[in-house]
Coordinates of C-alpha atoms and ligand atoms in Angstrom, one line a residue:
M1349 CA 16.5 26.5 9.0
S1350 CA 17.3 24.3 6.1
L1351 CA 17.9 20.7 5.3
K1352 CA 21.1 19.7 3.4
I1353 CA 20.4 17.1 0.7
I1354 CA 23.6 15.1 0.3
N1355 CA 24.2 12.6 -2.5
P1356 CA 25.3 9.5 -0.5
A1357 CA 27.3 8.2 -3.5
T1358 CA 29.5 11.3 -3.8
E1359 CA 29.0 13.2 -0.6
E1360 CA 28.2 16.3 -2.7
L1361 CA 25.6 18.8 -1.6
I1362 CA 22.7 18.5 -4.0
K1363 CA 20.5 21.3 -2.6
E1364 CA 19.5 23.0 0.6
V1365 CA 15.7 23.0 1.3
P1366 CA 14.0 25.2 3.8
T1367 CA 12.5 23.2 6.6
D1368 CA 9.1 23.7 8.2
T1369 CA 8.7 25.3 11.6
K1370 CA 6.0 24.8 14.1
D1371 CA 4.3 28.0 12.7
T1372 CA 4.4 26.9 9.1
L1373 CA 3.2 23.4 10.0
K1374 CA 0.3 24.9 11.9
H1375 CA -0.5 27.1 8.9
K1376 CA -0.4 24.1 6.6
F1377 CA -2.5 22.1 9.0
D1378 CA -5.2 24.9 9.1
S1379 CA -5.4 24.9 5.3
L1380 CA -5.7 21.1 5.2
R1381 CA -8.5 21.3 7.7
A1382 CA -10.2 24.2 5.9
A1383 CA -10.1 22.3 2.6
L1384 CA -11.5 19.1 3.9
P1385 CA -15.3 19.8 3.7
A1386 CA -15.2 20.6 0.0
W1387 CA -12.8 17.7 -0.7
K1388 CA -15.1 15.2 1.1
K1389 CA -17.9 16.2 -1.2
T1390 CA -16.0 15.3 -4.4
S1391 CA -17.0 11.9 -5.7
V1392 CA -14.8 8.8 -5.3
R1393 CA -14.9 8.5 -9.1
D1394 CA -13.4 12.1 -9.5
R1395 CA -10.7 11.3 -7.0
I1396 CA -9.9 8.1 -8.9
L1397 CA -9.6 10.0 -12.1
M1398 CA -7.1 12.4 -10.5
M1399 CA -5.1 9.5 -9.1
S1400 CA -5.1 7.8 -12.5
K1401 CA -3.6 11.0 -14.0
F1402 CA -1.0 10.9 -11.2
A1403 CA 0.0 7.4 -12.2
D1404 CA 0.2 8.5 -15.8
L1405 CA 2.5 11.4 -14.8
L1406 CA 4.7 9.0 -12.8
R1407 CA 5.2 7.0 -16.1
E1408 CA 5.7 10.1 -18.2
N1409 CA 8.3 11.6 -15.8
K1410 CA 10.0 8.4 -14.8
D1411 CA 13.5 9.1 -16.1
R1412 CA 13.7 12.5 -14.4
L1413 CA 12.1 11.2 -11.1
A1414 CA 14.5 8.2 -11.1
Q1415 CA 17.5 10.4 -11.4
I1416 CA 16.3 12.6 -8.4
L1417 CA 15.6 9.5 -6.3
S1418 CA 18.9 7.8 -7.2
D1419 CA 20.9 11.0 -6.5
E1420 CA 19.4 11.6 -3.1
M1421 CA 19.2 8.1 -1.7
G1422 CA 21.9 6.2 -3.6
K1423 CA 20.1 3.3 -5.3
P1424 CA 21.1 2.3 -8.9
L1425 CA 19.3 4.3 -11.5
N1426 CA 17.7 1.3 -13.0
E1427 CA 16.3 0.3 -9.6
A1428 CA 14.9 3.8 -9.1
L1429 CA 13.3 3.5 -12.5
G1430 CA 11.9 0.1 -11.5
E1431 CA 10.4 1.6 -8.3
I1432 CA 8.6 4.4 -10.1
K1433 CA 7.1 2.0 -12.7
A1434 CA 6.1 -0.5 -10.0
S1435 CA 4.4 2.3 -8.1
A1436 CA 2.3 3.2 -11.0
V1437 CA 1.3 -0.4 -11.4
K1438 CA 0.6 -0.8 -7.6
T1439 CA -1.7 2.3 -7.8
Q1440 CA -3.9 0.3 -10.3
F1441 CA -5.4 -1.8 -7.6
F1442 CA -6.9 1.3 -5.9
L1443 CA -8.0 2.8 -9.2
Q1444 CA -9.9 -0.4 -10.1
E1445 CA -11.2 -1.5 -6.7
S1446 CA -11.9 1.6 -4.5
E1447 CA -15.2 2.7 -5.9
K1448 CA -16.8 -0.7 -5.3
H1449 CA -15.6 -1.0 -1.7
L1450 CA -16.5 2.6 -0.7
R1451 CA -20.0 2.5 -2.0
K1452 CA -22.8 2.8 0.6
E1453 CA -24.1 -0.7 1.1
K1454 CA -27.5 -2.0 2.2
V1455 CA -26.7 -4.9 4.5
N1456 CA -30.1 -5.8 6.0
H1457 CA -33.8 -5.0 5.9
D1458 CA -35.3 -5.4 9.4
G1459 CA -39.1 -4.8 9.1
S1460 CA -39.6 -1.2 8.4
T1461 CA -35.9 -0.3 8.9
E1462 CA -33.2 -0.4 6.2
E1463 CA -29.7 -0.9 7.5
Y1464 CA -26.7 0.5 5.6
I1465 CA -23.0 0.9 6.0
A1466 CA -21.5 4.1 4.7
Y1467 CA -17.9 5.1 4.7
E1468 CA -16.4 8.5 5.6
P1469 CA -12.8 9.7 5.4
L1470 CA -10.9 9.9 8.6
G1471 CA -10.1 13.6 8.1
V1472 CA -6.6 15.2 8.0
I1473 CA -4.1 12.4 8.4
A1474 CA -0.3 12.3 8.7
N1475 CA 1.8 10.2 6.4
I1476 CA 5.2 10.1 8.0
S1477 CA 7.4 8.2 5.5
A1478 CA 10.7 6.4 4.9
W1479 CA 13.4 6.9 2.3
N1480 CA 14.1 3.4 1.1
Y1481 CA 11.2 3.2 -1.4
P1482 CA 9.5 6.5 -1.1
Y1483 CA 7.2 5.9 -4.0
L1484 CA 6.3 2.4 -3.2
V1485 CA 5.6 2.9 0.5
G1486 CA 3.8 6.2 -0.3
V1487 CA 1.4 4.4 -2.6
N1488 CA 0.4 2.2 0.4
I1489 CA -0.8 5.3 2.2
F1490 CA -1.3 8.6 0.4
V1491 CA -2.9 7.0 -2.6
P1492 CA -5.8 5.2 -0.9
A1493 CA -6.0 8.0 1.7
L1494 CA -6.7 10.6 -1.0
I1495 CA -9.0 8.4 -2.9
C1496 CA -11.0 7.9 0.3
G1497 CA -11.4 11.7 0.7
N1498 CA -8.8 12.5 3.4
A1499 CA -6.5 15.5 3.4
V1500 CA -2.9 14.3 3.8
F1501 CA 0.0 15.9 5.6
Y1502 CA 2.9 14.1 4.0
K1503 CA 6.3 14.1 5.7
P1504 CA 8.9 12.7 3.3
S1505 CA 12.0 11.3 5.0
E1506 CA 14.9 13.8 5.3
F1507 CA 16.7 11.3 3.0
S1508 CA 14.1 11.5 0.2
T1509 CA 12.8 15.1 0.5
L1510 CA 13.3 16.0 -3.2
T1511 CA 11.2 13.0 -4.1
G1512 CA 8.5 14.2 -1.7
I1513 CA 8.5 17.6 -3.4
E1514 CA 8.1 15.9 -6.8
I1515 CA 5.2 13.8 -5.5
E1516 CA 3.4 17.0 -4.4
K1517 CA 4.0 18.7 -7.8
L1518 CA 2.7 15.7 -9.7
L1519 CA -0.4 15.4 -7.5
I1520 CA -1.3 19.0 -8.1
E1521 CA -0.6 18.6 -11.8
A1522 CA -2.9 15.6 -11.8
G1523 CA -5.7 17.8 -10.5
F1524 CA -5.6 17.4 -6.7
P1525 CA -6.3 20.7 -5.0
S1526 CA -3.0 22.0 -3.5
S1527 CA -4.6 22.5 -0.1
I1528 CA -5.4 18.8 0.4
F1529 CA -1.9 17.5 0.2
Q1530 CA 0.8 19.4 2.1
L1531 CA 4.4 18.6 2.7
A1532 CA 6.1 18.7 6.1
I1533 CA 9.8 19.2 5.3
G1534 CA 12.5 18.4 7.8
A1535 CA 13.9 15.6 10.0
K1536 CA 12.9 14.2 13.3
E1537 CA 11.9 17.5 14.9
V1538 CA 9.4 18.2 12.1
G1539 CA 7.9 14.7 12.5
Q1540 CA 7.7 15.2 16.2
A1541 CA 5.9 18.5 15.7
L1542 CA 3.3 16.7 13.6
L1543 CA 2.5 14.5 16.6
E1544 CA 1.6 17.7 18.5
L1545 CA -1.0 18.8 15.9
P1546 CA -4.6 17.6 16.3
L1547 CA -4.5 15.2 13.3
D1548 CA -7.2 12.6 12.7
G1549 CA -4.8 9.7 12.1
Y1550 CA -1.1 8.9 12.0
F1551 CA 0.3 6.6 9.3
F1552 CA 4.0 5.8 9.7
T1553 CA 6.6 3.9 7.7
G1554 CA 9.9 3.5 9.4
S1555 CA 11.8 1.9 12.2
Y1556 CA 10.3 0.1 15.2
A1557 CA 11.8 2.6 17.6
T1558 CA 10.2 5.6 15.9
G1559 CA 7.0 3.7 15.3
K1560 CA 6.7 2.8 19.0
H1561 CA 7.4 6.4 19.9
I1562 CA 4.7 7.7 17.6
A1563 CA 2.1 5.2 18.7
T1564 CA 2.7 5.9 22.4
T1565 CA 2.9 9.7 21.9
V1566 CA -0.4 10.0 20.0
A1567 CA -2.2 7.3 22.0
P1568 CA -4.2 9.9 24.2
K1569 CA -5.7 11.3 21.0
L1570 CA -7.5 8.0 20.4
V1571 CA -7.2 8.4 16.6
P1572 CA -6.2 5.6 14.2
V1573 CA -2.5 4.8 14.0
G1574 CA -0.9 2.6 11.3
L1575 CA 2.7 1.4 11.6
E1576 CA 4.7 -0.2 8.8
L1577 CA 7.9 -1.1 10.5
G1578 CA 11.1 -3.1 10.1
G1579 CA 11.6 -6.9 9.7
K1580 CA 14.2 -9.6 10.2
D1581 CA 12.7 -11.7 7.4
P1582 CA 13.8 -15.3 7.1
L1583 CA 14.1 -17.5 4.0
Y1584 CA 14.3 -21.3 4.3
V1585 CA 15.6 -23.6 1.6
T1586 CA 14.3 -27.2 2.1
D1587 CA 16.1 -30.3 0.7
Q1588 CA 13.5 -30.5 -2.0
V1589 CA 14.0 -27.8 -4.6
I1590 CA 14.3 -28.3 -8.3
S1591 CA 17.2 -26.0 -8.9
L1592 CA 19.5 -24.9 -6.1
K1593 CA 21.2 -22.5 -8.4
E1594 CA 17.9 -20.7 -9.2
T1595 CA 17.0 -20.8 -5.5
A1596 CA 20.3 -19.3 -4.5
E1597 CA 20.0 -16.5 -7.1
S1598 CA 16.5 -15.7 -6.0
A1599 CA 17.6 -15.6 -2.3
L1600 CA 20.5 -13.4 -3.3
S1601 CA 18.3 -10.9 -5.0
G1602 CA 16.0 -10.9 -2.0
A1603 CA 18.9 -10.1 0.3
F1604 CA 20.8 -7.6 -1.8
Y1605 CA 18.3 -5.7 -3.9
N1606 CA 18.3 -2.0 -2.9
N1607 CA 21.4 -2.8 -0.9
G1608 CA 19.3 -4.8 1.5
Q1609 CA 17.5 -1.6 2.5
S1610 CA 14.0 -3.0 2.1
C1611 CA 11.6 -3.7 4.9
C1612 CA 11.0 -7.1 3.3
S1613 CA 14.6 -7.9 2.4
V1614 CA 15.7 -11.4 3.1
E1615 CA 17.6 -10.8 6.3
R1616 CA 18.6 -14.4 7.3
I1617 CA 18.8 -17.7 5.4
Y1618 CA 18.3 -21.2 6.7
V1619 CA 19.3 -24.2 4.6
H1620 CA 18.6 -27.8 5.0
E1621 CA 21.9 -29.7 5.8
K1622 CA 21.4 -32.0 2.8
V1623 CA 21.6 -29.2 0.3
Y1624 CA 23.6 -26.7 2.3
D1625 CA 27.0 -27.0 0.6
E1626 CA 25.6 -26.9 -2.9
F1627 CA 23.4 -23.9 -2.1
L1628 CA 26.2 -22.0 -0.5
G1629 CA 28.4 -22.6 -3.5
H1630 CA 25.8 -21.2 -5.8
F1631 CA 25.0 -18.3 -3.5
L1632 CA 28.7 -17.2 -3.1
E1633 CA 29.3 -17.5 -6.9
A1634 CA 26.3 -15.2 -7.5
A1635 CA 27.2 -12.9 -4.7
S1636 CA 30.8 -12.4 -6.0
K1637 CA 29.3 -11.0 -9.2
L1638 CA 27.5 -8.1 -7.4
K1639 CA 29.0 -4.8 -8.4
V1640 CA 29.3 -1.9 -6.0
G1641 CA 29.7 1.6 -7.3
N1642 CA 28.3 4.8 -8.8
P1643 CA 24.5 4.3 -9.0
N1644 CA 24.5 6.1 -12.4
E1645 CA 26.8 3.5 -14.0
K1646 CA 25.4 0.7 -16.0
G1647 CA 25.9 -2.8 -14.5
I1648 CA 26.2 -1.5 -10.9
T1649 CA 24.0 -3.7 -8.7
Q1650 CA 24.9 -2.1 -5.3
G1651 CA 24.6 1.7 -4.9
A1652 CA 25.4 3.7 -1.9
I1653 CA 24.2 3.2 1.6
S1654 CA 21.7 6.0 2.2
R1655 CA 22.7 7.1 5.7
F1656 CA 26.3 7.7 6.7
E1657 CA 25.7 6.6 10.3
H1658 CA 24.5 3.2 9.1
L1659 CA 27.9 2.2 7.9
N1660 CA 29.2 1.8 11.4
Y1661 CA 26.0 -0.1 12.4
L1662 CA 26.7 -2.6 9.6
Q1663 CA 30.4 -2.9 10.6
N1664 CA 29.4 -3.6 14.2
Q1665 CA 27.1 -6.4 13.1
V1666 CA 29.9 -8.1 11.2
T1667 CA 32.3 -7.6 14.1
D1668 CA 29.8 -9.0 16.6
A1669 CA 29.2 -12.1 14.4
T1670 CA 32.8 -12.8 13.7
S1671 CA 33.8 -12.3 17.3
K1672 CA 31.2 -15.0 18.2
G1673 CA 32.5 -17.5 15.7
A1674 CA 30.9 -16.6 12.4
K1675 CA 32.9 -17.2 9.2
L1676 CA 33.2 -14.3 6.8
E1677 CA 32.7 -15.7 3.4
L1678 CA 32.6 -12.5 1.5
G1679 CA 33.0 -8.7 2.1
G1680 CA 32.6 -7.4 5.6
K1681 CA 34.0 -3.9 5.3
I1682 CA 33.1 -0.3 4.8
I1683 CA 34.5 0.8 1.4
K1684 CA 36.7 4.0 1.6
G1685 CA 34.9 7.1 0.2
P1686 CA 34.0 9.4 -1.2
G1687 CA 30.5 8.1 -0.8
Y1688 CA 29.0 5.7 1.7
F1689 CA 29.6 2.1 0.4
F1690 CA 29.6 -1.2 2.1
E1691 CA 30.9 -4.5 0.7
P1692 CA 28.2 -7.2 0.0
T1693 CA 28.7 -9.4 3.0
V1694 CA 28.0 -13.1 3.5
L1695 CA 28.5 -14.8 6.9
T1696 CA 28.1 -18.5 7.7
N1697 CA 28.5 -20.5 10.9
V1698 CA 26.1 -18.0 12.4
N1699 CA 23.6 -18.5 15.2
H1700 CA 21.0 -16.6 17.2
Q1701 CA 23.4 -15.3 19.7
M1702 CA 24.6 -12.9 17.0
D1703 CA 22.9 -9.6 16.2
V1704 CA 23.1 -10.3 12.5
M1705 CA 20.5 -13.1 13.0
K1706 CA 18.3 -11.1 15.4
E1707 CA 18.5 -7.4 14.7
E1708 CA 17.4 -5.8 11.4
S1709 CA 20.5 -5.2 9.3
F1710 CA 18.9 -3.1 6.6
G1711 CA 22.0 -3.4 4.5
P1712 CA 24.0 -5.7 2.3
I1713 CA 24.7 -8.3 4.9
I1714 CA 23.3 -11.8 5.1
G1715 CA 23.8 -14.7 7.5
I1716 CA 23.3 -18.3 6.3
Q1717 CA 22.7 -21.0 8.9
K1718 CA 22.5 -24.8 8.4
V1719 CA 19.4 -26.6 9.8
V1720 CA 18.7 -30.3 10.3
N1721 CA 15.0 -30.4 9.5
D1722 CA 11.8 -28.3 9.0
E1723 CA 11.1 -28.2 12.7
E1724 CA 14.4 -26.5 13.5
A1725 CA 13.9 -24.1 10.6
I1726 CA 10.4 -23.1 11.8
K1727 CA 11.7 -22.6 15.3
L1728 CA 14.5 -20.4 14.1
M1729 CA 12.3 -18.5 11.7
N1730 CA 9.9 -17.6 14.5
D1731 CA 12.7 -16.7 16.9
T1732 CA 12.5 -13.0 16.3
D1733 CA 10.8 -9.9 17.6
Y1734 CA 9.6 -9.1 14.1
G1735 CA 7.0 -10.7 11.8
L1736 CA 6.8 -9.0 8.4
T1737 CA 7.6 -11.7 5.8
A1738 CA 9.0 -15.2 5.5
S1739 CA 9.9 -17.4 2.5
V1740 CA 10.0 -21.1 1.9
Y1741 CA 11.6 -22.8 -1.1
T1742 CA 10.4 -26.3 -2.0
S1743 CA 9.0 -28.0 -5.0
K1744 CA 6.5 -29.8 -2.6
R1745 CA 3.7 -27.3 -2.3
N1746 CA 2.0 -29.1 0.6
R1747 CA 5.3 -29.1 2.6
G1748 CA 5.7 -25.4 1.9
E1749 CA 2.2 -24.5 2.9
E1750 CA 2.4 -26.6 6.1
I1751 CA 5.6 -24.7 7.1
M1752 CA 4.1 -21.3 6.2
E1753 CA 1.0 -22.0 8.4
Q1754 CA 3.4 -22.2 11.4
I1755 CA 5.2 -18.9 10.7
D1756 CA 4.1 -15.8 12.6
A1757 CA 4.4 -13.2 9.8
G1758 CA 2.0 -11.0 7.9
T1759 CA 3.2 -12.3 4.5
C1760 CA 4.5 -15.7 3.5
Y1761 CA 6.1 -16.5 0.2
L1762 CA 6.5 -19.9 -1.5
N1763 CA 9.5 -20.0 -3.9
C1764 CA 9.7 -16.2 -4.1
C1765 CA 10.6 -13.4 -1.7
D1766 CA 10.9 -9.6 -1.3
R1767 CA 7.7 -8.8 -3.2
V1768 CA 4.6 -6.7 -2.5
S1769 CA 1.3 -6.7 -4.3
G1770 CA -1.5 -4.2 -4.3
Y1771 CA -4.0 -7.0 -4.1
T1772 CA -2.9 -8.6 -0.8
P1773 CA -2.8 -7.0 2.6
W1774 CA 0.5 -5.6 3.8
S1775 CA 0.8 -6.0 7.6
G1776 CA 3.5 -6.6 10.1
R1777 CA 3.1 -8.7 13.2
K1778 CA 4.9 -8.2 16.5
N1779 CA 7.5 -5.3 16.1
S1780 CA 6.9 -5.2 12.4
G1781 CA 3.8 -3.1 12.7
L1782 CA 0.2 -2.4 13.4
G1783 CA -2.7 -2.2 11.1
M1784 CA -2.9 -2.9 7.4
T1785 CA -2.4 -1.3 4.0
L1786 CA -3.0 -2.5 0.5
S1787 CA -5.8 -4.8 -0.7
F1788 CA -9.4 -4.0 0.2
H1789 CA -8.3 -4.0 3.9
G1790 CA -6.0 -1.1 2.9
I1791 CA -8.9 0.9 1.6
F1792 CA -10.9 0.5 4.8
T1793 CA -7.8 1.6 6.8
F1794 CA -8.5 5.2 5.6
V1795 CA -12.2 5.4 6.3
K1796 CA -14.6 5.4 9.2
P1797 CA -17.6 3.1 8.7
K1798 CA -21.0 4.7 9.7
A1799 CA -24.0 2.6 10.5
L1800 CA -27.2 3.9 9.1
H1801 CA -30.6 2.7 10.3
L1802 CA -33.2 4.2 8.0
R1803 CA -36.9 4.1 8.8
Q1804 CA -39.5 5.7 6.6
Q1805 CA -42.3 7.8 8.2
H1806 CA -45.8 6.9 7.0
Ligands
NAD926 P1 13.0 6.2 10.8 O1 12.2 5.6 11.8 O2 14.4 6.7 11.2 O3 12.3 7.5 10.1 C1 11.1 7.4 9.4 C2 10.4 8.7 9.4 O4 10.1 9.1 10.7 C3 11.3 9.8 8.8 O5 10.4 10.7 8.0 C4 11.7 10.6 10.1 O6 12.1 11.9 9.8 C5 10.5 10.4 11.0 N1 10.8 10.6 12.4 C6 12.0 10.3 13.1 N2 11.8 10.5 14.4 C7 10.5 11.0 14.6 C8 9.7 11.4 15.7 N3 10.3 11.4 16.9 N4 8.5 11.8 15.5 C9 7.9 11.7 14.3 N5 8.6 11.4 13.1 C10 9.9 11.0 13.3 O7 13.1 5.1 9.6 P2 13.9 5.1 8.3 O8 15.3 5.0 8.5 O9 13.4 6.3 7.4 O10 13.3 3.8 7.6 C11 13.9 2.6 7.8 C12 13.0 1.7 8.5 O11 11.7 1.6 7.9 C13 13.5 0.2 8.5 O12 13.3 -0.3 9.8 C14 12.5 -0.4 7.5 O13 12.4 -1.8 7.7 C15 11.3 0.3 7.8 N6 10.3 0.2 6.6 C16 9.2 -0.5 6.8 C17 8.3 -0.7 5.7 C18 7.1 -1.5 5.8 O14 6.3 -1.4 4.9 N7 6.9 -2.3 6.8 C19 8.6 0.0 4.5 C20 9.8 0.7 4.4 C21 10.6 0.9 5.5

C-alpha cells in the first residue's frame, strides 16, 4: 500500500510513499518500547542539547523544508518559511525551562521523613498530528515529550507526510536515537491501528470528530489523552478603538492567514454598531487586496486549500448563509482548477442560524455581524460548542479585560489574535480540546509525578 502525495496547488503527484501496516506498526512499537529504558536514563540536559541542535537544523534547512511543506499542503512559500522559523523560536521555551521544572524537588520535611516530587516519562506515546501547521503543532507535543524522556510514535497527517519524514531525519541528525522517534505513515486506518497498540498516552491534534473518537476508543486503557481540536474563534471590535483601519487589517490577517486553516483563525467577527460601517469599509478594502494563486509566486497571500473535499464544504457554508439572508460582500466561490482554490469570502448580515457562524469553516470565509453592545457581543461569542481563543479590540484595557473574563475560551487576546506562545498554556475548552500543551503546564503533560517519602534508618 502507498500514499499518494498530491500538490494541492497543481494537482500533480509529488511522490508515492509506502504506508505502514499493522505488522510494521507493531514492529516499530516494539522497538520504541525496547529503546525506552536506556532513553529514560539519559539526562534532561542531554536531551535538551539534542533538541537545541534540532532547532538549529530547522533554521539551517528552512528553505528546503519550506518548499516541501508548501508543495504538499499549499501554503504560500513565505508562510511556510515563517512557520519553520517560528517553530524554532517556540522550541526555545522548552530548551530554557524544562530542566528546572523536571528536577526532583523536596517539598516538605516531616520529622524524620523527607518528601519529594520526582517526574518520570509517560512511556511510549502517540502524537497523531494535523497538516495545517505540522511544525508548530508538532512542537507542542513531540518536543516536550522527547525532552521529558518519552519515546514518540509520530503520525504525520496524510497531507503533510513528507514534512513528517523530514522531521524524523532532522531529529536523528540532531542526535536522537532512531529508535525513540518512529513514524506511522498513512491515513485514517494507520491512525486507527495506533489506537489498538498498548501505548502509554495519546496526544492528538485535529478535528473534534476524530478527537472524540480517539478519546472514547482509548478510554478503557486509562492512559493520558491530550486533544488539541478545532475552534470557532470570535473577534469583537468595540466602539473604542484608536484605529479602525489597523483593527480591520489585524482582524483580516487573523481570518485569512494560512487560508483560514488555523485552529485559532478568526472565524467570526462582531462589530459594535457605532463603528460597524467604517470597520466594514476598511475590512473589505483590505480583503480585496488578498491575492490567490500559486504558493511559489511572490505576493500571493492565499495558497491552495489543502484538501479537495473541503472545497465543497466551504461552498455549502456560503450557500447555507446566503439562503438564510446573508449578504455576500466578497468572493463566495470555488476557483476553477487546476489546483484547489477558494475565493476569499466575506459575508455580512449573518446570524447564528447559519453554519458559517456556528461550525468551524477552516477556510478563507468570514462572517461579520453587527452588535448593539458588549453584552450582546459576549452572549454571541459564547454561543458556540468550541472554546479555543477569542479576541477583543479596544483602547480601554479595563473594558477589554472585563469582557475577556466572561468568555469561555482557553486563550483570550486583547488587540491581537491568531497567535500562540511557548510561554502560555495552549488549551481548548468544550469541543476545542482536553488537556494542555505549552508553558510549564505543557511540560508536566508529558510526565508522571512520583511522590517520594524518604526516611533514613538509624
Ligand atoms: P483530522 O481529524 O481529519 O485528522 C487529524 C489526524 O488524525 C490525521 O493524522 C489523521 O490521519 C488522523 N486520523 C483520522 N482518523 C483517525 C482515526 N479514526 N484514528 C486515529 N487517527 C485518525 O484533522 P485535520 O483535518 O488533519 O486537522 C484539521 C483540524 O485540526 C481542524 O479542526 C483544526 O482546528 C484542528 N487543529 C487544532 C489545533 C489546536 O492546537 N487546537 C491545531 C491544528 C489543527
